[in-house]
Short mmCIF file of N, CA and C in Angstrom, two decimals:
data_model
loop_
_atom_site.label_atom_id
_atom_site.label_comp_id
_atom_site.label_asym_id
_atom_site.label_seq_id
_atom_site.Cartn_x
_atom_site.Cartn_y
_atom_site.Cartn_z
N UNK B 21 3.20 -21.58 6.33
CA UNK B 21 3.01 -20.34 7.08
C UNK B 21 3.04 -20.57 8.57
N UNK B 22 3.10 -21.79 9.02
CA UNK B 22 3.07 -22.04 10.46
C UNK B 22 4.37 -21.62 11.13
N UNK B 23 5.45 -21.52 10.37
CA UNK B 23 6.73 -21.14 10.97
C UNK B 23 6.99 -19.65 10.89
N UNK B 24 6.06 -18.87 10.38
CA UNK B 24 6.25 -17.44 10.23
C UNK B 24 5.93 -16.72 11.53
N UNK B 25 6.74 -15.70 11.86
CA UNK B 25 6.45 -14.88 13.03
C UNK B 25 6.26 -13.44 12.58
N UNK B 26 5.22 -12.81 13.09
CA UNK B 26 4.82 -11.47 12.67
C UNK B 26 5.14 -10.48 13.78
N UNK B 27 5.69 -9.33 13.40
CA UNK B 27 5.97 -8.25 14.34
C UNK B 27 5.46 -6.96 13.73
N UNK B 28 4.70 -6.20 14.51
CA UNK B 28 4.17 -4.92 14.04
C UNK B 28 4.87 -3.83 14.81
N UNK B 29 5.36 -2.82 14.08
CA UNK B 29 6.05 -1.71 14.74
C UNK B 29 5.63 -0.39 14.11
N UNK B 30 5.97 0.69 14.79
CA UNK B 30 5.62 2.02 14.32
C UNK B 30 6.53 2.46 13.19
N UNK B 31 6.10 3.51 12.49
CA UNK B 31 6.97 4.15 11.52
C UNK B 31 8.14 4.81 12.24
N UNK B 32 7.83 5.54 13.29
CA UNK B 32 8.84 6.28 14.05
C UNK B 32 8.93 5.65 15.43
N UNK B 33 10.14 5.29 15.84
CA UNK B 33 10.33 4.70 17.15
C UNK B 33 11.06 5.70 18.03
N UNK B 34 10.46 5.99 19.17
CA UNK B 34 11.11 6.83 20.16
C UNK B 34 11.89 5.94 21.11
N UNK B 35 12.96 6.45 21.68
CA UNK B 35 13.79 5.64 22.58
C UNK B 35 13.05 5.29 23.86
N UNK B 36 12.27 6.20 24.40
CA UNK B 36 11.66 5.98 25.69
C UNK B 36 10.15 5.83 25.63
N UNK B 37 9.56 6.03 24.48
CA UNK B 37 8.10 6.04 24.39
C UNK B 37 7.62 5.06 23.32
N UNK B 38 7.65 3.79 23.62
CA UNK B 38 7.17 2.75 22.71
C UNK B 38 5.92 2.12 23.30
N UNK B 39 4.81 2.86 23.31
CA UNK B 39 3.60 2.41 23.97
C UNK B 39 2.73 1.58 23.03
N UNK B 40 2.34 2.15 21.91
CA UNK B 40 1.46 1.47 20.95
C UNK B 40 2.28 0.76 19.90
N UNK B 41 1.65 -0.21 19.25
CA UNK B 41 2.30 -0.91 18.16
C UNK B 41 2.08 -0.22 16.83
N UNK B 42 1.22 0.78 16.81
CA UNK B 42 0.87 1.45 15.57
C UNK B 42 0.56 2.92 15.86
N UNK B 43 0.48 3.69 14.82
CA UNK B 43 0.13 5.10 14.92
C UNK B 43 -1.34 5.24 14.54
N UNK B 44 -2.11 5.92 15.36
CA UNK B 44 -3.52 6.16 15.07
C UNK B 44 -3.63 7.49 14.35
N UNK B 45 -4.14 7.47 13.14
CA UNK B 45 -4.33 8.67 12.34
C UNK B 45 -5.83 8.96 12.29
N UNK B 46 -6.28 9.85 13.18
CA UNK B 46 -7.72 10.14 13.28
C UNK B 46 -8.22 10.95 12.09
N UNK B 47 -7.35 11.72 11.46
CA UNK B 47 -7.76 12.52 10.32
C UNK B 47 -8.19 11.63 9.15
N UNK B 48 -7.48 10.53 8.94
CA UNK B 48 -7.78 9.62 7.84
C UNK B 48 -8.52 8.36 8.30
N UNK B 49 -8.89 8.29 9.57
CA UNK B 49 -9.64 7.15 10.14
C UNK B 49 -8.91 5.83 9.91
N UNK B 50 -7.63 5.78 10.30
CA UNK B 50 -6.88 4.54 10.11
C UNK B 50 -5.77 4.40 11.12
N UNK B 51 -5.22 3.18 11.18
CA UNK B 51 -4.03 2.88 11.98
C UNK B 51 -2.93 2.54 10.99
N UNK B 52 -1.73 3.06 11.24
CA UNK B 52 -0.60 2.88 10.34
C UNK B 52 0.50 2.14 11.07
N UNK B 53 1.18 1.24 10.37
CA UNK B 53 2.24 0.46 11.02
C UNK B 53 3.15 -0.15 9.97
N UNK B 54 4.28 -0.66 10.45
CA UNK B 54 5.22 -1.40 9.61
C UNK B 54 5.12 -2.86 10.00
N UNK B 55 5.12 -3.74 9.02
CA UNK B 55 5.01 -5.17 9.24
C UNK B 55 6.37 -5.81 8.99
N UNK B 56 6.87 -6.54 9.98
CA UNK B 56 8.09 -7.34 9.84
C UNK B 56 7.69 -8.80 9.98
N UNK B 57 8.01 -9.61 8.99
CA UNK B 57 7.62 -11.01 8.99
C UNK B 57 8.86 -11.86 8.76
N UNK B 58 9.11 -12.78 9.68
CA UNK B 58 10.23 -13.71 9.53
C UNK B 58 9.68 -15.06 9.13
N UNK B 59 10.25 -15.61 8.05
CA UNK B 59 9.80 -16.90 7.52
C UNK B 59 11.00 -17.69 7.04
N UNK B 60 11.85 -18.16 7.96
CA UNK B 60 13.06 -18.88 7.55
C UNK B 60 12.73 -20.22 6.89
N UNK B 61 13.34 -20.45 5.76
CA UNK B 61 13.17 -21.70 5.05
C UNK B 61 11.85 -21.86 4.33
N UNK B 62 11.04 -20.83 4.30
CA UNK B 62 9.74 -20.90 3.63
C UNK B 62 9.67 -19.80 2.58
N UNK B 63 8.84 -19.96 1.57
CA UNK B 63 8.71 -18.90 0.56
C UNK B 63 8.03 -17.66 1.15
N UNK B 64 8.19 -16.55 0.47
CA UNK B 64 7.58 -15.30 0.93
C UNK B 64 6.06 -15.43 0.92
N UNK B 65 5.39 -15.00 1.98
CA UNK B 65 3.93 -15.11 2.04
C UNK B 65 3.24 -14.12 1.11
N UNK B 66 2.02 -14.42 0.77
CA UNK B 66 1.24 -13.54 -0.09
C UNK B 66 0.65 -12.40 0.73
N UNK B 67 0.16 -11.38 0.03
CA UNK B 67 -0.50 -10.25 0.72
C UNK B 67 -1.70 -10.73 1.52
N UNK B 68 -2.45 -11.66 0.97
CA UNK B 68 -3.65 -12.17 1.64
C UNK B 68 -3.28 -12.88 2.94
N UNK B 69 -2.21 -13.66 2.94
CA UNK B 69 -1.78 -14.34 4.15
C UNK B 69 -1.31 -13.35 5.21
N UNK B 70 -0.58 -12.33 4.79
CA UNK B 70 -0.11 -11.31 5.73
C UNK B 70 -1.30 -10.52 6.27
N UNK B 71 -2.26 -10.23 5.41
CA UNK B 71 -3.47 -9.50 5.83
C UNK B 71 -4.22 -10.28 6.90
N UNK B 72 -4.34 -11.59 6.73
CA UNK B 72 -5.02 -12.42 7.71
C UNK B 72 -4.27 -12.47 9.03
N UNK B 73 -2.93 -12.55 8.99
CA UNK B 73 -2.13 -12.55 10.22
C UNK B 73 -2.26 -11.24 10.98
N UNK B 74 -2.21 -10.12 10.25
CA UNK B 74 -2.31 -8.80 10.88
C UNK B 74 -3.69 -8.62 11.49
N UNK B 75 -4.73 -8.98 10.76
CA UNK B 75 -6.10 -8.83 11.27
C UNK B 75 -6.33 -9.67 12.51
N UNK B 76 -5.75 -10.86 12.54
CA UNK B 76 -5.90 -11.73 13.71
C UNK B 76 -5.15 -11.16 14.92
N UNK B 77 -3.97 -10.61 14.69
CA UNK B 77 -3.16 -10.10 15.80
C UNK B 77 -3.73 -8.82 16.39
N UNK B 78 -4.28 -7.95 15.55
CA UNK B 78 -4.80 -6.66 16.02
C UNK B 78 -6.33 -6.65 16.19
N UNK B 79 -6.98 -7.79 16.06
CA UNK B 79 -8.43 -7.91 16.19
C UNK B 79 -9.16 -6.92 15.29
N UNK B 80 -8.82 -6.94 14.02
CA UNK B 80 -9.40 -6.01 13.05
C UNK B 80 -10.10 -6.79 11.95
N UNK B 81 -10.86 -6.07 11.15
CA UNK B 81 -11.55 -6.66 10.01
C UNK B 81 -10.56 -6.76 8.85
N UNK B 82 -10.39 -7.93 8.29
CA UNK B 82 -9.39 -8.09 7.23
C UNK B 82 -9.82 -7.42 5.93
N UNK B 83 -11.12 -7.12 5.78
CA UNK B 83 -11.58 -6.42 4.58
C UNK B 83 -11.17 -4.95 4.59
N UNK B 84 -10.93 -4.39 5.77
CA UNK B 84 -10.51 -2.99 5.88
C UNK B 84 -9.00 -2.86 6.07
N UNK B 85 -8.26 -3.92 5.84
CA UNK B 85 -6.81 -3.92 6.00
C UNK B 85 -6.15 -3.84 4.64
N UNK B 86 -5.12 -3.00 4.53
CA UNK B 86 -4.36 -2.84 3.29
C UNK B 86 -2.89 -3.08 3.59
N UNK B 87 -2.25 -3.96 2.83
CA UNK B 87 -0.83 -4.24 2.96
C UNK B 87 -0.18 -3.86 1.64
N UNK B 88 0.93 -3.09 1.70
CA UNK B 88 1.61 -2.68 0.47
C UNK B 88 3.09 -2.46 0.75
N UNK B 89 3.86 -2.32 -0.32
CA UNK B 89 5.29 -2.05 -0.21
C UNK B 89 6.10 -3.19 0.37
N UNK B 90 5.72 -4.41 0.07
CA UNK B 90 6.44 -5.57 0.62
C UNK B 90 7.78 -5.76 -0.09
N UNK B 91 8.80 -5.98 0.70
CA UNK B 91 10.13 -6.25 0.16
C UNK B 91 10.73 -7.42 0.93
N UNK B 92 11.12 -8.46 0.21
CA UNK B 92 11.78 -9.60 0.81
C UNK B 92 13.28 -9.41 0.70
N UNK B 93 13.98 -9.67 1.78
CA UNK B 93 15.43 -9.50 1.82
C UNK B 93 16.09 -10.54 0.91
N UNK B 94 17.16 -10.15 0.25
CA UNK B 94 17.87 -11.07 -0.63
C UNK B 94 18.34 -12.27 0.19
N UNK B 95 18.05 -13.46 -0.29
CA UNK B 95 18.36 -14.67 0.44
C UNK B 95 17.16 -15.21 1.18
N UNK B 96 16.10 -14.43 1.27
CA UNK B 96 14.85 -14.87 1.88
C UNK B 96 14.89 -14.85 3.40
N UNK B 97 13.81 -15.24 3.98
CA UNK B 97 13.75 -15.35 5.42
C UNK B 97 13.11 -14.18 6.13
N UNK B 98 13.05 -13.01 5.47
CA UNK B 98 12.48 -11.84 6.14
C UNK B 98 11.81 -10.94 5.12
N UNK B 99 10.60 -10.48 5.43
CA UNK B 99 9.84 -9.59 4.57
C UNK B 99 9.38 -8.40 5.39
N UNK B 100 9.47 -7.21 4.81
CA UNK B 100 9.06 -5.97 5.47
C UNK B 100 8.12 -5.21 4.55
N UNK B 101 7.11 -4.57 5.12
CA UNK B 101 6.18 -3.78 4.34
C UNK B 101 5.38 -2.85 5.23
N UNK B 102 4.43 -2.16 4.64
CA UNK B 102 3.58 -1.21 5.36
C UNK B 102 2.16 -1.75 5.43
N UNK B 103 1.44 -1.33 6.46
CA UNK B 103 0.06 -1.75 6.62
C UNK B 103 -0.81 -0.63 7.12
N UNK B 104 -2.07 -0.67 6.71
CA UNK B 104 -3.07 0.29 7.13
C UNK B 104 -4.34 -0.46 7.50
N UNK B 105 -4.95 -0.09 8.60
CA UNK B 105 -6.25 -0.64 8.98
C UNK B 105 -7.21 0.52 9.10
N UNK B 106 -8.22 0.54 8.24
CA UNK B 106 -9.21 1.61 8.23
C UNK B 106 -10.34 1.28 9.20
N UNK B 107 -10.95 2.33 9.76
CA UNK B 107 -12.05 2.15 10.71
C UNK B 107 -13.32 1.67 10.01
N UNK B 108 -13.52 2.06 8.77
CA UNK B 108 -14.72 1.66 8.04
C UNK B 108 -14.38 1.45 6.56
N UNK B 109 -15.28 0.78 5.87
CA UNK B 109 -15.09 0.56 4.44
C UNK B 109 -15.23 1.87 3.66
N UNK B 110 -16.08 2.77 4.14
CA UNK B 110 -16.24 4.07 3.48
C UNK B 110 -14.94 4.88 3.52
N UNK B 111 -14.27 4.85 4.67
CA UNK B 111 -12.99 5.57 4.79
C UNK B 111 -11.94 4.95 3.88
N UNK B 112 -11.95 3.64 3.75
CA UNK B 112 -11.02 2.94 2.86
C UNK B 112 -11.21 3.38 1.42
N UNK B 113 -12.46 3.42 0.97
CA UNK B 113 -12.74 3.78 -0.42
C UNK B 113 -12.48 5.26 -0.69
N UNK B 114 -12.62 6.09 0.32
CA UNK B 114 -12.45 7.52 0.14
C UNK B 114 -10.98 7.94 0.15
N UNK B 115 -10.17 7.34 0.99
CA UNK B 115 -8.80 7.79 1.22
C UNK B 115 -7.77 7.03 0.38
N UNK B 116 -7.97 5.76 0.20
CA UNK B 116 -6.97 4.91 -0.45
C UNK B 116 -6.82 5.27 -1.92
N UNK B 117 -5.57 5.31 -2.44
CA UNK B 117 -5.36 5.62 -3.86
C UNK B 117 -5.99 4.56 -4.77
N UNK B 118 -6.34 4.98 -5.96
CA UNK B 118 -7.04 4.10 -6.90
C UNK B 118 -6.21 2.89 -7.29
N UNK B 119 -4.89 3.05 -7.46
CA UNK B 119 -4.08 1.91 -7.90
C UNK B 119 -4.04 0.81 -6.84
N UNK B 120 -4.10 1.16 -5.56
CA UNK B 120 -4.15 0.14 -4.52
C UNK B 120 -5.52 -0.51 -4.43
N UNK B 121 -6.57 0.26 -4.70
CA UNK B 121 -7.92 -0.32 -4.72
C UNK B 121 -8.08 -1.30 -5.88
N UNK B 122 -7.48 -0.98 -7.02
CA UNK B 122 -7.52 -1.88 -8.17
C UNK B 122 -6.75 -3.16 -7.86
N UNK B 123 -5.60 -3.02 -7.21
CA UNK B 123 -4.78 -4.18 -6.86
C UNK B 123 -5.49 -5.08 -5.85
N UNK B 124 -6.28 -4.49 -4.96
CA UNK B 124 -7.03 -5.25 -3.97
C UNK B 124 -8.38 -5.72 -4.51
N UNK B 125 -8.66 -5.44 -5.79
CA UNK B 125 -9.88 -5.83 -6.48
C UNK B 125 -11.13 -5.24 -5.84
N UNK B 126 -11.01 -4.01 -5.33
CA UNK B 126 -12.14 -3.29 -4.79
C UNK B 126 -12.71 -2.28 -5.79
N UNK B 127 -11.97 -2.05 -6.85
CA UNK B 127 -12.38 -1.10 -7.88
C UNK B 127 -11.89 -1.63 -9.21
N UNK B 128 -12.57 -1.27 -10.30
CA UNK B 128 -12.12 -1.70 -11.62
C UNK B 128 -11.31 -0.58 -12.28
N UNK B 129 -10.38 -0.99 -13.09
CA UNK B 129 -9.51 -0.04 -13.77
C UNK B 129 -10.27 0.61 -14.93
N UNK B 130 -10.24 1.93 -14.96
CA UNK B 130 -10.91 2.65 -16.06
C UNK B 130 -9.97 2.76 -17.24
N UNK B 131 -10.55 2.72 -18.45
CA UNK B 131 -9.72 2.77 -19.65
C UNK B 131 -9.84 4.11 -20.31
#
């Protein structure tokens, strides 16, 4: 993972107004962004590794960070996905869909 470079960008990019690296969604108490990760010659990183890189770069709590929709380009070397950083754990549990909470092992699957 030492050769990986992380880039965070917005969902929507304006030509002249690229101020923040993410969109602040005050209604849902979170920050939304797209994650671009370049890892030439190395295997695709795990969600946990990407979560730690994002939390370190944006000075956020990694427990309130959600990474999903990761897609590695055919041939490797580049991975793209979506990320959310919630302001609190309560907002995370309230807003996030159940299937993502189960995948992050924050909730158990009901039968």
